Structures are given as C-alpha cells and as structure tokens.
Short mmCIF file of C-alpha atoms in Angstrom, two decimals:
data_model
loop_
_atom_site.label_atom_id
_atom_site.label_comp_id
_atom_site.label_asym_id
_atom_site.label_seq_id
_atom_site.Cartn_x
_atom_site.Cartn_y
_atom_site.Cartn_z
CA MET A 1 0.00 0.00 0.00
CA ILE A 2 2.86 2.39 0.78
CA GLU A 3 4.45 1.66 -2.58
CA ILE A 4 1.16 2.35 -4.38
CA ILE A 5 0.65 5.64 -2.51
CA LEU A 6 4.20 6.79 -3.26
CA THR A 7 3.82 5.83 -6.91
CA LEU A 8 0.65 7.94 -7.17
CA LEU A 9 2.35 10.89 -5.43
CA LEU A 10 5.32 10.72 -7.80
CA ALA A 11 3.00 10.55 -10.79
CA GLU A 12 1.12 13.61 -9.52
CA CYS A 13 4.35 15.53 -8.92
CA SER A 14 5.59 14.67 -12.41
CA TYR A 15 2.31 15.79 -13.98
CA ARG A 16 1.89 18.97 -11.94
CA TYR A 17 5.47 20.25 -11.79
CA VAL A 18 7.00 18.96 -15.03
CA GLU A 19 4.46 18.02 -17.69
CA VAL A 20 1.94 20.87 -17.24
CA PRO A 21 4.51 23.72 -16.87
CA ILE A 22 6.43 22.59 -19.95
CA ARG A 23 3.18 22.25 -21.89
CA VAL A 24 2.13 25.79 -20.90
CA ARG A 25 5.45 27.66 -20.96
CA GLY A 26 7.55 25.57 -23.30
CA LEU A 27 11.32 25.96 -23.09
CA ALA A 28 10.88 29.14 -21.03
CA TYR A 29 10.14 26.83 -18.13
CA PHE A 30 13.86 26.04 -18.01
CA LYS A 31 14.73 29.75 -17.54
CA PRO A 32 12.91 30.60 -14.32
CA GLY A 33 13.11 33.89 -12.49
CA LYS A 34 14.44 34.19 -8.95
CA ALA A 35 11.08 33.47 -7.29
CA GLN A 36 10.32 30.73 -9.73
CA LEU A 37 13.76 29.20 -9.11
CA LYS A 38 13.06 28.94 -5.38
CA SER A 39 9.73 27.29 -6.13
CA LEU A 40 11.37 24.88 -8.55
CA ILE A 41 14.06 23.95 -6.00
CA ALA A 42 11.41 23.34 -3.35
CA LYS A 43 9.35 21.19 -5.67
CA SER A 44 12.43 19.26 -6.82
CA SER A 45 13.44 18.65 -3.21
CA ILE A 46 10.02 17.23 -2.39
CA THR A 47 10.19 14.99 -5.44
CA LEU A 48 13.68 13.77 -4.54
CA VAL A 49 12.57 12.99 -0.99
CA LEU A 50 9.67 10.93 -2.32
CA VAL A 51 11.93 9.13 -4.77
CA GLY A 52 14.45 8.39 -2.01
CA LEU A 53 11.74 7.12 0.31
CA THR A 54 10.36 4.86 -2.43
CA LEU A 55 13.78 3.42 -3.22
CA THR A 56 14.48 2.83 0.47
CA ILE A 57 11.23 0.92 0.93
CA LEU A 58 11.75 -1.09 -2.25
CA SER A 59 15.33 -1.88 -1.24
CA GLY A 60 14.16 -3.20 2.11
CA HIS A 61 11.47 -5.26 0.39
CA PHE A 62 13.98 -6.86 -2.01
CA ASP A 63 16.41 -7.57 0.82
CA TYR A 64 13.63 -9.38 2.66
CA LEU A 65 12.81 -11.45 -0.43
CA GLN A 66 16.47 -12.36 -0.82
CA GLN A 67 16.59 -13.48 2.82
CA ALA A 68 13.46 -15.57 2.29
CA GLN A 69 15.00 -17.14 -0.82
CA HIS A 70 18.18 -17.84 1.13
CA HIS A 71 16.05 -19.63 3.70
CA HIS A 72 15.13 -22.19 0.99
CA THR A 73 18.58 -22.47 -0.66
CA LYS A 74 21.04 -22.73 2.18
CA THR A 75 24.78 -22.42 1.72
CA THR A 76 25.34 -26.10 2.51
CA PHE A 77 24.14 -26.95 -1.02
CA LYS A 78 26.42 -26.88 -4.04
CA VAL A 79 25.46 -26.34 -7.68
CA SER A 80 25.91 -29.11 -10.23
CA ASN A 81 26.38 -27.66 -13.71
CA HIS A 82 25.84 -31.08 -15.29
CA ASP A 83 22.14 -31.10 -14.51
CA HIS A 84 19.98 -29.13 -16.97
CA LYS A 85 17.63 -28.34 -14.09
CA ASN A 86 20.46 -26.76 -12.08
CA SER A 87 20.26 -29.28 -9.28
CA LEU A 88 21.55 -28.44 -5.84
CA ILE A 89 23.03 -31.49 -4.19
CA LEU A 90 23.62 -32.33 -0.53
CA PRO A 91 26.30 -34.79 0.57
CA ILE A 92 25.53 -38.51 0.16
CA PRO A 93 22.92 -39.89 0.49
CA LYS A 94 21.91 -37.56 -2.28
CA ILE A 95 19.03 -35.15 -1.86
CA ASN A 96 18.45 -33.11 -5.00
CA VAL A 97 16.83 -29.69 -5.07
CA ASN A 98 16.02 -28.57 -8.59
CA SER A 99 14.99 -25.14 -9.84
CA GLU A 100 11.50 -25.83 -8.48
CA GLN A 101 13.05 -26.62 -5.10
CA THR A 102 12.45 -30.36 -5.16
CA ILE A 103 14.14 -32.67 -2.67
CA ASN A 104 14.30 -36.17 -4.08
CA HIS A 105 16.47 -39.09 -2.96
CA LYS A 106 17.67 -41.17 -5.91
CA GLY A 107 18.86 -44.18 -3.92
CA LYS A 108 17.42 -47.68 -3.93
CA HIS A 109 13.89 -48.17 -2.62
CA GLN A 110 15.02 -50.56 0.05
CA ASP A 111 14.95 -47.64 2.50
CA LYS A 112 12.30 -48.08 5.16
CA MET A 113 11.25 -44.42 5.41
CA LEU A 114 9.78 -42.02 2.88
CA PHE A 115 8.94 -38.34 3.39
CA ILE A 116 6.73 -36.61 0.81
CA GLY A 117 5.71 -32.99 1.17
CA ASP A 118 5.51 -29.46 -0.14
CA SER A 119 7.58 -26.36 0.68
CA VAL A 120 7.33 -27.06 4.41
CA MET A 121 9.06 -30.38 3.74
CA VAL A 122 11.73 -28.39 1.90
CA ASP A 123 12.08 -26.26 5.04
CA ILE A 124 12.69 -29.25 7.29
CA GLY A 125 14.53 -31.41 4.74
CA GLU A 126 18.01 -30.97 6.19
CA GLU A 127 16.89 -31.70 9.76
CA ILE A 128 14.98 -34.77 8.59
CA HIS A 129 18.10 -35.89 6.76
CA LYS A 130 20.11 -35.58 9.97
CA ALA A 131 17.56 -37.61 11.94
CA TYR A 132 16.99 -40.23 9.22
CA PRO A 133 20.04 -40.23 6.93
CA ASP A 134 18.85 -43.27 4.93
CA ALA A 135 15.34 -41.97 4.30
CA ILE A 136 13.98 -40.67 1.00
CA ILE A 137 12.95 -37.03 1.30
CA ASP A 138 10.84 -35.64 -1.54
CA GLY A 139 9.55 -32.10 -1.07
CA LYS A 140 8.51 -29.56 -3.67
CA VAL A 141 7.32 -25.98 -3.44
CA GLY A 142 3.71 -25.63 -4.58
CA ARG A 143 2.91 -29.34 -4.38
CA ASN A 144 -0.68 -30.33 -3.62
CA LEU A 145 -1.86 -33.73 -2.39
CA ASN A 146 -3.25 -34.44 -5.86
CA ASP A 147 0.26 -34.04 -7.30
CA ALA A 148 1.55 -36.76 -5.00
CA ILE A 149 -0.63 -39.49 -6.51
CA PRO A 150 1.18 -39.74 -9.89
CA LEU A 151 4.48 -39.17 -8.08
CA VAL A 152 3.93 -42.25 -5.89
CA GLN A 153 2.75 -44.29 -8.86
CA GLU A 154 5.90 -43.44 -10.79
CA LYS A 155 8.59 -43.55 -8.11
CA TYR A 156 7.45 -45.00 -4.81
CA SER A 157 5.11 -47.89 -5.56
CA THR A 158 7.38 -50.27 -3.61
CA PHE A 159 6.61 -48.48 -0.35
CA ASN A 160 3.77 -50.77 0.70
CA LYS A 161 5.28 -53.21 3.20
CA PRO A 162 4.50 -53.40 6.97
CA ASN A 163 8.08 -52.57 7.99
CA GLN A 164 8.13 -49.35 5.96
CA GLN A 165 7.11 -45.90 7.16
CA VAL A 166 5.79 -42.97 5.13
CA VAL A 167 5.34 -39.36 6.26
CA LEU A 168 2.97 -37.20 4.21
CA GLU A 169 2.98 -33.41 4.66
CA LEU A 170 0.62 -32.14 1.94
CA GLY A 171 -1.83 -29.49 3.07
CA THR A 172 -0.08 -26.17 2.56
CA ASN A 173 -1.17 -25.41 -1.01
CA GLY A 174 -4.89 -26.03 -1.08
CA ASP A 175 -7.74 -28.38 -0.33
CA PHE A 176 -8.28 -31.85 -1.77
CA SER A 177 -11.03 -34.45 -1.76
CA TYR A 178 -11.26 -37.16 0.86
CA ASP A 179 -11.39 -39.71 -1.96
CA ASP A 180 -8.00 -38.54 -3.27
CA LEU A 181 -6.56 -38.68 0.24
CA THR A 182 -7.85 -42.22 0.68
CA LYS A 183 -6.49 -43.20 -2.74
CA LEU A 184 -3.05 -41.90 -1.83
CA ILE A 185 -3.03 -43.72 1.52
CA LYS A 186 -4.10 -47.02 -0.07
CA MET A 187 -1.20 -46.79 -2.51
CA PHE A 188 1.12 -47.46 0.43
CA GLY A 189 -0.59 -50.76 1.22
CA ASN A 190 0.49 -52.06 4.62
CA ALA A 191 3.16 -49.43 5.29
CA HIS A 192 2.66 -47.24 8.34
CA VAL A 193 1.59 -43.77 7.17
CA TYR A 194 1.93 -40.56 9.20
CA VAL A 195 -0.14 -37.62 7.95
CA VAL A 196 1.03 -34.19 9.10
CA ASN A 197 -1.77 -31.66 9.28
CA THR A 198 -1.25 -28.03 8.37
CA HIS A 199 -0.85 -24.62 9.93
CA VAL A 200 -1.72 -22.23 7.11
CA PRO A 201 -3.75 -18.99 7.48
CA ARG A 202 -5.96 -19.79 4.49
CA ASP A 203 -9.60 -20.76 4.13
CA TRP A 204 -8.80 -24.42 3.43
CA GLU A 205 -6.90 -25.03 6.68
CA GLN A 206 -9.84 -26.44 8.65
CA SER A 207 -11.11 -28.59 5.78
CA VAL A 208 -7.68 -30.11 5.16
CA ASN A 209 -7.10 -30.84 8.83
CA GLU A 210 -10.51 -32.43 9.27
CA LYS A 211 -9.89 -34.80 6.34
CA LEU A 212 -6.48 -35.79 7.66
CA SER A 213 -7.91 -36.42 11.12
CA ASN A 214 -10.74 -38.54 9.68
CA ALA A 215 -8.26 -40.55 7.62
CA ALA A 216 -6.20 -41.30 10.72
CA ASP A 217 -9.34 -42.43 12.57
CA SER A 218 -10.50 -44.60 9.65
CA HIS A 219 -7.26 -46.44 8.81
CA LYS A 220 -5.38 -48.67 11.23
CA ASN A 221 -2.06 -47.96 9.58
CA VAL A 222 -2.46 -44.16 9.57
CA GLN A 223 -1.44 -41.84 12.41
CA LEU A 224 -1.99 -38.08 12.65
CA VAL A 225 0.89 -35.73 13.43
CA ASN A 226 -0.97 -32.72 14.81
CA TRP A 227 1.30 -29.88 13.70
CA TYR A 228 -1.58 -27.41 13.83
CA GLN A 229 -2.14 -28.02 17.55
CA LYS A 230 1.58 -27.83 18.26
CA ALA A 231 2.13 -24.60 16.34
CA LYS A 232 -1.06 -22.57 16.74
CA ASP A 233 0.17 -20.41 19.64
CA HIS A 234 3.76 -20.04 18.42
CA SER A 235 4.12 -17.22 15.93
CA GLU A 236 7.89 -17.39 16.44
CA TYR A 237 7.90 -20.67 14.50
CA PHE A 238 6.89 -18.97 11.27
CA ALA A 239 8.14 -16.54 8.66
CA TYR A 240 6.08 -13.48 7.71
CA ASP A 241 3.53 -15.58 5.80
CA GLY A 242 2.55 -17.69 8.81
CA VAL A 243 3.26 -20.90 6.86
CA HIS A 244 6.97 -21.38 6.18
CA LEU A 245 9.27 -22.09 9.05
CA GLU A 246 11.98 -20.27 10.91
CA TYR A 247 14.65 -22.28 12.72
CA LYS A 248 12.52 -22.76 15.85
CA GLY A 249 9.64 -23.96 13.72
CA VAL A 250 11.84 -26.43 11.88
CA GLN A 251 13.05 -27.87 15.18
CA ALA A 252 9.51 -28.05 16.56
CA LEU A 253 8.02 -29.81 13.53
CA VAL A 254 10.84 -32.34 13.25
CA SER A 255 10.54 -33.01 16.99
CA GLU A 256 6.80 -33.58 16.62
CA ILE A 257 7.34 -36.02 13.76
CA ASN A 258 10.06 -37.82 15.72
CA LYS A 259 7.78 -38.16 18.73
CA HIS A 260 5.20 -40.06 16.69
CA ILE A 261 7.61 -42.17 14.68
CA LYS A 262 9.63 -43.26 17.70
CA SER A 263 6.65 -43.86 19.97
#
C-alpha cells in the first residue's frame, strides 16, 4: 500500500510540476526567475525525498525477499552444472533440489522411510536428513496432495510393506477431496503412514485438517501428526507468511514427527 501511494504521489508531482509547466510555458520553463527558481528547488526537493523514500522501501522489500529465498537455498548446497535443471546437491545420500526446489532421494527403494511434502518439507529437509540419513525425502514448493498421486505411482510404488514408514505433509497449497486422500493412503498398502496436518492462514486449513484427522481415525495404519495443535500459539515458529518455518519452527516440527515415529 505504501508503494502504491508513493507511486501515485510521484506521478502527480511529475504531472503537476513537469508536464503541465512545460506544456504551458515551453522551453521558457527552463529559464525561471528568482522566485520561480526557489519554487522549482522546493518542488524538486520534495520529489527527490519521495523518490528516495520509495527506493528505500523497495530496497528493504527486495532484501527481505532475498533473505526468504536464502532460507530455501542454504549455503550447505552446491550447484551441479551437469544437470539441466540446475540441481543443488547435498552430501551422500543424495538429496536433490532442482529449480523448483524439489528434494528427491535417488537411492534404492530398500529404504524403510519415505517423506513426501511441499515447501514445508523443503524447510525441514536438512533436519529430517540428519535424523533419518537413509530416508527418501521428496519435497517440492507448490505441491498439492493431488500431485503426490502420480508421483507415488511413478517412483514410490514399492513403499507398501509393513516394515516401511511414510510421512505425508501435503496441506499447505490447497484443499483436496477425501477420496483422493484415501487413494493416496491405499497406494502405500500395509506401510505405516503418518499424515502431518497443516498450519496455514488460508480458508482451506480447517477442511484439510478435518480430512487428515478422519483418515487417521479410519485407517489402522495411519497416524496423525498434529502440527496445527503444536504450532497454533507459536508465531515465532513462522516466517512473515505464517506458513513457512523459521529455525525454531523447523526444530519443533521435526521433533513432533520424531515423537510419533519413535513412539
């Protein structure tokens, strides 16, 4: 709103003090008298102040965006120029983050744990990797639960045995049908599935969390990780958007997942 107001003020100053005078007086506008010179200096000063204020605000805004971007591409990653998607690769076991910020383990599917999620999974990916170094961690910014169905069909169809564990964190980017949720859960067969509910200040939050809770109640192999309950009174866990996680939030969510998996 401040940027819009300043833009309108600058446009008005340009129209009133530059365009109209030149239109009326022509080149004589550039040869002002003494009184007119003082007026011109005053008007120019006001315009410069507004321009400076606008640039300062925009600079702060861009700095904040750069910090937010840095939050998702930490310095522990290194760029691989051999990948056309500009992959960012962590130390072995490999976790790839492509230009869409996807974390995807390319190891054998004999691993007993699988984590699938959206940008929140990207946030916690490194901490999950520390806690479960042999797990597959697949998180992608913007991913919806519906996107996970073809993903599982293509890459993770072997995760369906009783000794395997799957963590699903898929409620950040919109609602989904209960049928699709059930379809996704059934794809994991007899594996133990943990569904992480969401803390997102959007109109689908309650609907998503109700479906996840119902799924946990209706399936013997499904357990709810109640991130919403854990996080609802902790604004310090979140970035400005109330969704993505600061360091304390990362620690809290990973701890909550650990508590359920290890119980």
